[in-house]
Amino acid sequence: MAEQPDYYVKSAEKTLAVLLAFDAGHQSLTVTQVAEAISVSRAAARRFLLTLVDLGYLEADGNAYRQTPRVLDIGASYLSGLTLPQVARPHLQSLAVELSETTALCVLDEQDILYVERISNPRLHSMNVSIGNRLPAWATSMGRVLVAELPEAAREEFLANAQLRNYTSKTVASIGQLRAELDLVRAQGWSLVAQELDEGLRGLAVPVYRGAQLLGALNVSVQPGRIGSTSITEEMLPLMRRTAKNIADDFGGRTAARN
């Protein structure tokens, strides 16, 4: 290995190596895993991790650590001219045409989801939702995907503050039922909500990850009588996951960076 120049700061290299150790396949890492990934002692790895927690780039999740949205600040100057909605729009348009359904991209804001991009299908039953509108996260497929992906403590805090109400006869009835639904969504990686917020609407959602960072949730709205629930997941999920990956890659995801 070539000798490093006098100005070279080894700790800077290791700090970046810690952040890069997190990816789509390693969204949560322990001290031991980080130590092995960057070839340092557990004590050194712990110091790097705790420093990054103090700086806001990582958060503790039990004995493991996860990245926070602040990691996006590192590339903010490069990406400042390109917003997530701008990147997502052509992909949402293509998916809407392919499925003949309304597509949307949402983010989580406390107890609500916030629509940041939406491509409407004129023939679909309308809830009169547009970009910038909010809906209760617990009652939507997008919200359940986003909440399910939160660290356990943040997820429990969300549940403690959730104010359930009966929008329809199919609306989730209790916090216990909602918690069980979130566990299922986290395990399977997608959410299907059928007429819980509106009698004329079903929604299927998947997460959009940029590396290890959750950017938002991709949603397709489906009329109740148009397609069966089994067909929704079989026919739409592969296309939605492909679209989510394309959005993340175009926004500077890890896959795009490697190509």
PDB file of C-alpha atoms in Angstrom:
ATOM      1  CA  MET A   1       0.000   0.000   0.000  1.00  0.00           C
ATOM      2  CA  ALA A   2       1.368   3.412  -0.989  1.00  0.00           C
ATOM      3  CA  GLU A   3       2.485   5.693   1.841  1.00  0.00           C
ATOM      4  CA  GLN A   4      -0.081   8.369   2.657  1.00  0.00           C
ATOM      5  CA  PRO A   5       0.916  12.032   2.181  1.00  0.00           C
ATOM      6  CA  ASP A   6       1.666  14.157   5.261  1.00  0.00           C
ATOM      7  CA  TYR A   7      -1.662  15.978   5.063  1.00  0.00           C
ATOM      8  CA  TYR A   8      -3.699  12.766   5.040  1.00  0.00           C
ATOM      9  CA  VAL A   9      -6.154  12.525   7.982  1.00  0.00           C
ATOM     10  CA  LYS A  10      -6.858   8.876   8.702  1.00  0.00           C
ATOM     11  CA  SER A  11      -9.793   9.647  11.013  1.00  0.00           C
ATOM     12  CA  ALA A  12     -11.563  11.478   8.173  1.00  0.00           C
ATOM     13  CA  GLU A  13     -11.205   8.379   6.001  1.00  0.00           C
ATOM     14  CA  LYS A  14     -12.597   6.162   8.762  1.00  0.00           C
ATOM     15  CA  THR A  15     -15.515   8.514   9.458  1.00  0.00           C
ATOM     16  CA  LEU A  16     -16.601   8.355   5.837  1.00  0.00           C
ATOM     17  CA  ALA A  17     -16.076   4.591   5.861  1.00  0.00           C
ATOM     18  CA  VAL A  18     -18.506   4.317   8.785  1.00  0.00           C
ATOM     19  CA  LEU A  19     -21.212   6.211   6.877  1.00  0.00           C
ATOM     20  CA  LEU A  20     -20.585   4.175   3.715  1.00  0.00           C
ATOM     21  CA  ALA A  21     -20.883   0.918   5.651  1.00  0.00           C
ATOM     22  CA  PHE A  22     -24.642   1.500   5.744  1.00  0.00           C
ATOM     23  CA  ASP A  23     -26.489   0.504   2.574  1.00  0.00           C
ATOM     24  CA  ALA A  24     -29.748  -1.094   1.446  1.00  0.00           C
ATOM     25  CA  GLY A  25     -28.601  -4.474   2.722  1.00  0.00           C
ATOM     26  CA  HIS A  26     -27.182  -3.095   5.973  1.00  0.00           C
ATOM     27  CA  GLN A  27     -29.583  -0.404   7.168  1.00  0.00           C
ATOM     28  CA  SER A  28     -28.857  -1.145  10.828  1.00  0.00           C
ATOM     29  CA  LEU A  29     -25.391  -2.023  12.133  1.00  0.00           C
ATOM     30  CA  THR A  30     -23.947  -2.915  15.536  1.00  0.00           C
ATOM     31  CA  VAL A  31     -20.610  -1.720  16.893  1.00  0.00           C
ATOM     32  CA  THR A  32     -19.062  -5.109  16.073  1.00  0.00           C
ATOM     33  CA  GLN A  33     -20.332  -5.030  12.489  1.00  0.00           C
ATOM     34  CA  VAL A  34     -18.962  -1.526  11.936  1.00  0.00           C
ATOM     35  CA  ALA A  35     -15.617  -2.473  13.481  1.00  0.00           C
ATOM     36  CA  GLU A  36     -15.330  -5.396  11.066  1.00  0.00           C
ATOM     37  CA  ALA A  37     -16.466  -3.309   8.082  1.00  0.00           C
ATOM     38  CA  ILE A  38     -13.855  -0.570   8.553  1.00  0.00           C
ATOM     39  CA  SER A  39     -11.109  -2.694  10.152  1.00  0.00           C
ATOM     40  CA  VAL A  40     -10.848  -0.988  13.546  1.00  0.00           C
ATOM     41  CA  SER A  41     -11.289  -2.115  17.139  1.00  0.00           C
ATOM     42  CA  ARG A  42     -14.757  -2.171  18.741  1.00  0.00           C
ATOM     43  CA  ALA A  43     -13.693   0.697  21.011  1.00  0.00           C
ATOM     44  CA  ALA A  44     -12.671   2.825  18.032  1.00  0.00           C
ATOM     45  CA  ALA A  45     -15.843   1.939  16.119  1.00  0.00           C
ATOM     46  CA  ARG A  46     -17.946   2.910  19.114  1.00  0.00           C
ATOM     47  CA  ARG A  47     -16.227   6.324  19.309  1.00  0.00           C
ATOM     48  CA  PHE A  48     -16.873   6.974  15.608  1.00  0.00           C
ATOM     49  CA  LEU A  49     -20.525   5.917  15.951  1.00  0.00           C
ATOM     50  CA  LEU A  50     -21.203   8.000  19.057  1.00  0.00           C
ATOM     51  CA  THR A  51     -19.561  11.042  17.467  1.00  0.00           C
ATOM     52  CA  LEU A  52     -21.783  10.678  14.397  1.00  0.00           C
ATOM     53  CA  VAL A  53     -24.812  10.327  16.689  1.00  0.00           C
ATOM     54  CA  ASP A  54     -23.846  13.577  18.444  1.00  0.00           C
ATOM     55  CA  LEU A  55     -23.479  15.272  15.043  1.00  0.00           C
ATOM     56  CA  GLY A  56     -26.916  14.027  13.981  1.00  0.00           C
ATOM     57  CA  TYR A  57     -25.865  11.729  11.133  1.00  0.00           C
ATOM     58  CA  LEU A  58     -26.709   8.495  12.970  1.00  0.00           C
ATOM     59  CA  GLU A  59     -29.250   7.448  15.586  1.00  0.00           C
ATOM     60  CA  ALA A  60     -29.157   4.612  18.085  1.00  0.00           C
ATOM     61  CA  ASP A  61     -31.766   1.855  17.736  1.00  0.00           C
ATOM     62  CA  GLY A  62     -31.189  -0.418  20.721  1.00  0.00           C
ATOM     63  CA  ASN A  63     -27.730  -1.941  20.278  1.00  0.00           C
ATOM     64  CA  ALA A  64     -27.570  -0.924  16.628  1.00  0.00           C
ATOM     65  CA  TYR A  65     -27.262   2.319  14.685  1.00  0.00           C
ATOM     66  CA  ARG A  66     -29.087   3.737  11.665  1.00  0.00           C
ATOM     67  CA  GLN A  67     -28.516   6.734   9.401  1.00  0.00           C
ATOM     68  CA  THR A  68     -30.688   9.838   9.787  1.00  0.00           C
ATOM     69  CA  PRO A  69     -31.952  12.208   7.041  1.00  0.00           C
ATOM     70  CA  ARG A  70     -29.027  14.503   7.860  1.00  0.00           C
ATOM     71  CA  VAL A  71     -26.688  12.295   5.825  1.00  0.00           C
ATOM     72  CA  LEU A  72     -28.321  13.858   2.760  1.00  0.00           C
ATOM     73  CA  ASP A  73     -26.691  17.166   3.745  1.00  0.00           C
ATOM     74  CA  ILE A  74     -23.327  15.757   2.651  1.00  0.00           C
ATOM     75  CA  GLY A  75     -24.393  15.790  -0.995  1.00  0.00           C
ATOM     76  CA  ALA A  76     -26.802  18.699  -0.705  1.00  0.00           C
ATOM     77  CA  SER A  77     -24.714  21.170  -2.699  1.00  0.00           C
ATOM     78  CA  TYR A  78     -24.410  18.707  -5.576  1.00  0.00           C
ATOM     79  CA  LEU A  79     -28.104  17.841  -5.530  1.00  0.00           C
ATOM     80  CA  SER A  80     -29.388  21.331  -4.696  1.00  0.00           C
ATOM     81  CA  GLY A  81     -30.610  21.910  -8.254  1.00  0.00           C
ATOM     82  CA  LEU A  82     -32.524  18.641  -8.354  1.00  0.00           C
ATOM     83  CA  THR A  83     -35.470  18.024  -6.027  1.00  0.00           C
ATOM     84  CA  LEU A  84     -36.982  14.664  -5.214  1.00  0.00           C
ATOM     85  CA  PRO A  85     -40.387  15.548  -6.769  1.00  0.00           C
ATOM     86  CA  GLN A  86     -38.658  16.604  -9.997  1.00  0.00           C
ATOM     87  CA  VAL A  87     -36.793  13.314 -10.145  1.00  0.00           C
ATOM     88  CA  ALA A  88     -39.863  11.260  -9.246  1.00  0.00           C
ATOM     89  CA  ARG A  89     -42.343  12.878 -11.630  1.00  0.00           C
ATOM     90  CA  PRO A  90     -41.368  11.153 -14.919  1.00  0.00           C
ATOM     91  CA  HIS A  91     -41.196   7.797 -13.162  1.00  0.00           C
ATOM     92  CA  LEU A  92     -44.613   8.316 -11.580  1.00  0.00           C
ATOM     93  CA  GLN A  93     -45.992   9.343 -14.975  1.00  0.00           C
ATOM     94  CA  SER A  94     -44.654   6.187 -16.605  1.00  0.00           C
ATOM     95  CA  LEU A  95     -46.079   3.996 -13.850  1.00  0.00           C
ATOM     96  CA  ALA A  96     -49.462   5.749 -14.031  1.00  0.00           C
ATOM     97  CA  VAL A  97     -49.635   5.080 -17.773  1.00  0.00           C
ATOM     98  CA  GLU A  98     -48.473   1.480 -17.379  1.00  0.00           C
ATOM     99  CA  LEU A  99     -51.045   0.698 -14.680  1.00  0.00           C
ATOM    100  CA  SER A 100     -53.771   3.166 -15.714  1.00  0.00           C
ATOM    101  CA  GLU A 101     -53.954   4.286 -12.088  1.00  0.00           C
ATOM    102  CA  THR A 102     -53.060   7.330  -9.974  1.00  0.00           C
ATOM    103  CA  THR A 103     -49.536   7.341  -8.554  1.00  0.00           C
ATOM    104  CA  ALA A 104     -48.002   9.461  -5.799  1.00  0.00           C
ATOM    105  CA  LEU A 105     -44.922  10.045  -3.692  1.00  0.00           C
ATOM    106  CA  CYS A 106     -45.341  10.968  -0.022  1.00  0.00           C
ATOM    107  CA  VAL A 107     -43.138  11.720   2.985  1.00  0.00           C
ATOM    108  CA  LEU A 108     -43.857  11.452   6.704  1.00  0.00           C
ATOM    109  CA  ASP A 109     -44.336  14.651   8.710  1.00  0.00           C
ATOM    110  CA  GLU A 110     -45.063  13.803  12.351  1.00  0.00           C
ATOM    111  CA  GLN A 111     -48.533  12.178  12.361  1.00  0.00           C
ATOM    112  CA  ASP A 112     -49.328  12.920   8.712  1.00  0.00           C
ATOM    113  CA  ILE A 113     -48.202  12.014   5.243  1.00  0.00           C
ATOM    114  CA  LEU A 114     -47.441  14.900   2.924  1.00  0.00           C
ATOM    115  CA  TYR A 115     -47.953  14.563  -0.832  1.00  0.00           C
ATOM    116  CA  VAL A 116     -44.846  15.841  -2.653  1.00  0.00           C
ATOM    117  CA  GLU A 117     -45.788  14.563  -6.135  1.00  0.00           C
ATOM    118  CA  ARG A 118     -48.930  13.032  -7.627  1.00  0.00           C
ATOM    119  CA  ILE A 119     -49.993  11.942 -11.117  1.00  0.00           C
ATOM    120  CA  SER A 120     -53.766  11.630 -11.403  1.00  0.00           C
ATOM    121  CA  ASN A 121     -55.787   9.172 -13.424  1.00  0.00           C
ATOM    122  CA  PRO A 122     -58.928  11.100 -14.423  1.00  0.00           C
ATOM    123  CA  ARG A 123     -61.191   8.055 -14.328  1.00  0.00           C
ATOM    124  CA  LEU A 124     -60.279   7.180 -10.716  1.00  0.00           C
ATOM    125  CA  HIS A 125     -62.613   7.999  -7.840  1.00  0.00           C
ATOM    126  CA  SER A 126     -61.180  11.238  -6.470  1.00  0.00           C
ATOM    127  CA  MET A 127     -60.496  12.203  -2.861  1.00  0.00           C
ATOM    128  CA  ASN A 128     -59.606  15.709  -4.042  1.00  0.00           C
ATOM    129  CA  VAL A 129     -55.967  15.240  -3.002  1.00  0.00           C
ATOM    130  CA  SER A 130     -53.207  17.367  -4.496  1.00  0.00           C
ATOM    131  CA  ILE A 131     -49.525  18.109  -3.910  1.00  0.00           C
ATOM    132  CA  GLY A 132     -49.002  19.579  -0.447  1.00  0.00           C
ATOM    133  CA  ASN A 133     -52.103  17.949   1.027  1.00  0.00           C
ATOM    134  CA  ARG A 134     -51.903  15.921   4.212  1.00  0.00           C
ATOM    135  CA  LEU A 135     -53.627  12.747   5.346  1.00  0.00           C
ATOM    136  CA  PRO A 136     -53.395  10.816   8.636  1.00  0.00           C
ATOM    137  CA  ALA A 137     -50.434   8.478   8.240  1.00  0.00           C
ATOM    138  CA  TRP A 138     -51.936   5.639  10.283  1.00  0.00           C
ATOM    139  CA  ALA A 139     -54.907   5.290   7.908  1.00  0.00           C
ATOM    140  CA  THR A 140     -52.999   5.196   4.608  1.00  0.00           C
ATOM    141  CA  SER A 141     -50.779   2.665   2.863  1.00  0.00           C
ATOM    142  CA  MET A 142     -48.052   5.291   2.395  1.00  0.00           C
ATOM    143  CA  GLY A 143     -48.109   6.268   6.049  1.00  0.00           C
ATOM    144  CA  ARG A 144     -47.970   2.685   7.254  1.00  0.00           C
ATOM    145  CA  VAL A 145     -44.948   1.966   5.070  1.00  0.00           C
ATOM    146  CA  LEU A 146     -43.162   5.051   6.419  1.00  0.00           C
ATOM    147  CA  VAL A 147     -44.056   4.443  10.064  1.00  0.00           C
ATOM    148  CA  ALA A 148     -43.226   0.739   9.834  1.00  0.00           C
ATOM    149  CA  GLU A 149     -39.700   1.635   8.708  1.00  0.00           C
ATOM    150  CA  LEU A 150     -39.058   3.896  11.711  1.00  0.00           C
ATOM    151  CA  PRO A 151     -36.762   2.743  14.534  1.00  0.00           C
ATOM    152  CA  GLU A 152     -38.744   1.013  17.282  1.00  0.00           C
ATOM    153  CA  ALA A 153     -38.704   3.959  19.698  1.00  0.00           C
ATOM    154  CA  ALA A 154     -39.929   6.405  17.048  1.00  0.00           C
ATOM    155  CA  ARG A 155     -42.577   3.929  15.938  1.00  0.00           C
ATOM    156  CA  GLU A 156     -43.878   3.565  19.495  1.00  0.00           C
ATOM    157  CA  GLU A 157     -43.891   7.349  19.908  1.00  0.00           C
ATOM    158  CA  PHE A 158     -45.995   7.629  16.749  1.00  0.00           C
ATOM    159  CA  LEU A 159     -48.467   5.056  18.093  1.00  0.00           C
ATOM    160  CA  ALA A 160     -48.664   6.840  21.446  1.00  0.00           C
ATOM    161  CA  ASN A 161     -49.706  10.045  19.674  1.00  0.00           C
ATOM    162  CA  ALA A 162     -51.991   8.481  17.049  1.00  0.00           C
ATOM    163  CA  GLN A 163     -55.598   9.605  17.275  1.00  0.00           C
ATOM    164  CA  LEU A 164     -57.721   6.913  15.626  1.00  0.00           C
ATOM    165  CA  ARG A 165     -61.187   7.586  14.283  1.00  0.00           C
ATOM    166  CA  ASN A 166     -63.715   5.625  12.237  1.00  0.00           C
ATOM    167  CA  TYR A 167     -63.543   6.964   8.695  1.00  0.00           C
ATOM    168  CA  THR A 168     -65.344   3.884   7.334  1.00  0.00           C
ATOM    169  CA  SER A 169     -66.568   0.546   8.631  1.00  0.00           C
ATOM    170  CA  LYS A 170     -63.220  -0.943   7.552  1.00  0.00           C
ATOM    171  CA  THR A 171     -60.982   1.506   9.430  1.00  0.00           C
ATOM    172  CA  VAL A 172     -58.468  -0.088  11.813  1.00  0.00           C
ATOM    173  CA  ALA A 173     -60.192  -0.260  15.193  1.00  0.00           C
ATOM    174  CA  SER A 174     -57.434  -0.060  17.820  1.00  0.00           C
ATOM    175  CA  ILE A 175     -53.795   0.790  18.484  1.00  0.00           C
ATOM    176  CA  GLY A 176     -53.108  -2.908  19.034  1.00  0.00           C
ATOM    177  CA  GLN A 177     -54.523  -3.751  15.618  1.00  0.00           C
ATOM    178  CA  LEU A 178     -52.537  -0.912  14.044  1.00  0.00           C
ATOM    179  CA  ARG A 179     -49.329  -2.100  15.725  1.00  0.00           C
ATOM    180  CA  ALA A 180     -49.870  -5.607  14.365  1.00  0.00           C
ATOM    181  CA  GLU A 181     -50.465  -4.166  10.897  1.00  0.00           C
ATOM    182  CA  LEU A 182     -47.228  -2.148  11.090  1.00  0.00           C
ATOM    183  CA  ASP A 183     -45.298  -5.268  12.113  1.00  0.00           C
ATOM    184  CA  LEU A 184     -46.695  -7.064   9.059  1.00  0.00           C
ATOM    185  CA  VAL A 185     -45.844  -4.153   6.755  1.00  0.00           C
ATOM    186  CA  ARG A 186     -42.283  -3.994   8.087  1.00  0.00           C
ATOM    187  CA  ALA A 187     -41.845  -7.740   7.539  1.00  0.00           C
ATOM    188  CA  GLN A 188     -43.231  -7.857   3.991  1.00  0.00           C
ATOM    189  CA  GLY A 189     -41.981  -4.464   2.779  1.00  0.00           C
ATOM    190  CA  TRP A 190     -45.286  -3.120   1.430  1.00  0.00           C
ATOM    191  CA  SER A 191     -48.737  -2.027   2.585  1.00  0.00           C
ATOM    192  CA  LEU A 192     -52.219  -2.503   1.133  1.00  0.00           C
ATOM    193  CA  VAL A 193     -55.001  -0.435   2.721  1.00  0.00           C
ATOM    194  CA  ALA A 194     -58.512  -1.160   1.484  1.00  0.00           C
ATOM    195  CA  GLN A 195     -61.212   1.495   1.988  1.00  0.00           C
ATOM    196  CA  GLU A 196     -60.127   2.487   5.510  1.00  0.00           C
ATOM    197  CA  LEU A 197     -59.942   6.209   4.763  1.00  0.00           C
ATOM    198  CA  ASP A 198     -62.504   6.389   1.965  1.00  0.00           C
ATOM    199  CA  GLU A 199     -65.098   3.856   0.796  1.00  0.00           C
ATOM    200  CA  GLY A 200     -64.050   4.264  -2.818  1.00  0.00           C
ATOM    201  CA  LEU A 201     -60.307   3.860  -2.501  1.00  0.00           C
ATOM    202  CA  ARG A 202     -57.622   1.228  -2.028  1.00  0.00           C
ATOM    203  CA  GLY A 203     -53.938   2.037  -1.867  1.00  0.00           C
ATOM    204  CA  LEU A 204     -50.765   0.005  -2.296  1.00  0.00           C
ATOM    205  CA  ALA A 205     -47.449   1.477  -1.170  1.00  0.00           C
ATOM    206  CA  VAL A 206     -43.753   0.566  -1.103  1.00  0.00           C
ATOM    207  CA  PRO A 207     -40.784   2.404   0.446  1.00  0.00           C
ATOM    208  CA  VAL A 208     -38.319   4.392  -1.646  1.00  0.00           C
ATOM    209  CA  TYR A 209     -34.779   3.996  -0.326  1.00  0.00           C
ATOM    210  CA  ARG A 210     -31.694   5.939  -1.368  1.00  0.00           C
ATOM    211  CA  GLY A 211     -28.946   3.705  -0.087  1.00  0.00           C
ATOM    212  CA  ALA A 212     -29.889   3.220   3.562  1.00  0.00           C
ATOM    213  CA  GLN A 213     -31.968   6.399   3.705  1.00  0.00           C
ATOM    214  CA  LEU A 214     -35.752   6.240   3.409  1.00  0.00           C
ATOM    215  CA  LEU A 215     -36.813   9.014   1.023  1.00  0.00           C
ATOM    216  CA  GLY A 216     -40.548   8.424   1.031  1.00  0.00           C
ATOM    217  CA  ALA A 217     -43.312   6.067   0.005  1.00  0.00           C
ATOM    218  CA  LEU A 218     -44.531   5.326  -3.515  1.00  0.00           C
ATOM    219  CA  ASN A 219     -48.283   4.771  -3.786  1.00  0.00           C
ATOM    220  CA  VAL A 220     -50.739   3.525  -6.386  1.00  0.00           C
ATOM    221  CA  SER A 221     -54.470   4.159  -5.840  1.00  0.00           C
ATOM    222  CA  VAL A 222     -56.856   1.513  -7.145  1.00  0.00           C
ATOM    223  CA  GLN A 223     -60.635   1.498  -7.573  1.00  0.00           C
ATOM    224  CA  PRO A 224     -62.231  -1.211  -5.369  1.00  0.00           C
ATOM    225  CA  GLY A 225     -63.932  -3.189  -8.136  1.00  0.00           C
ATOM    226  CA  ARG A 226     -61.230  -2.985 -10.784  1.00  0.00           C
ATOM    227  CA  ILE A 227     -58.777  -5.618  -9.590  1.00  0.00           C
ATOM    228  CA  GLY A 228     -58.660  -8.177  -6.768  1.00  0.00           C
ATOM    229  CA  SER A 229     -56.327  -7.790  -3.793  1.00  0.00           C
ATOM    230  CA  THR A 230     -54.223 -10.796  -4.807  1.00  0.00           C
ATOM    231  CA  SER A 231     -53.841  -9.457  -8.328  1.00  0.00           C
ATOM    232  CA  ILE A 232     -52.855  -6.045  -6.981  1.00  0.00           C
ATOM    233  CA  THR A 233     -49.833  -7.429  -5.177  1.00  0.00           C
ATOM    234  CA  GLU A 234     -48.910  -9.897  -7.913  1.00  0.00           C
ATOM    235  CA  GLU A 235     -49.247  -7.473 -10.822  1.00  0.00           C
ATOM    236  CA  MET A 236     -48.379  -4.111  -9.294  1.00  0.00           C
ATOM    237  CA  LEU A 237     -45.720  -4.744  -6.661  1.00  0.00           C
ATOM    238  CA  PRO A 238     -42.909  -5.698  -9.084  1.00  0.00           C
ATOM    239  CA  LEU A 239     -43.586  -2.587 -11.186  1.00  0.00           C
ATOM    240  CA  MET A 240     -43.778  -0.357  -8.115  1.00  0.00           C
ATOM    241  CA  ARG A 241     -40.540  -1.700  -6.671  1.00  0.00           C
ATOM    242  CA  ARG A 242     -38.820  -1.155  -9.996  1.00  0.00           C
ATOM    243  CA  THR A 243     -40.116   2.420 -10.084  1.00  0.00           C
ATOM    244  CA  ALA A 244     -39.018   3.057  -6.483  1.00  0.00           C
ATOM    245  CA  LYS A 245     -35.519   1.845  -7.334  1.00  0.00           C
ATOM    246  CA  ASN A 246     -35.385   4.013 -10.463  1.00  0.00           C
ATOM    247  CA  ILE A 247     -36.414   7.096  -8.491  1.00  0.00           C
ATOM    248  CA  ALA A 248     -33.764   6.415  -5.857  1.00  0.00           C
ATOM    249  CA  ASP A 249     -31.067   5.769  -8.465  1.00  0.00           C
ATOM    250  CA  ASP A 250     -31.861   8.963 -10.364  1.00  0.00           C
ATOM    251  CA  PHE A 251     -31.774  10.895  -7.107  1.00  0.00           C
ATOM    252  CA  GLY A 252     -28.254   9.672  -6.452  1.00  0.00           C
ATOM    253  CA  GLY A 253     -28.825   6.255  -4.909  1.00  0.00           C
ATOM    254  CA  ARG A 254     -26.027   3.795  -4.133  1.00  0.00           C
ATOM    255  CA  THR A 255     -26.825   1.620  -7.174  1.00  0.00           C
ATOM    256  CA  ALA A 256     -26.517   4.586  -9.519  1.00  0.00           C
ATOM    257  CA  ALA A 257     -23.265   5.649  -7.884  1.00  0.00           C
ATOM    258  CA  ARG A 258     -21.711   2.251  -8.496  1.00  0.00           C
ATOM    259  CA  ASN A 259     -22.581   2.112 -12.208  1.00  0.00           C
TER     260      ASN A 259
END
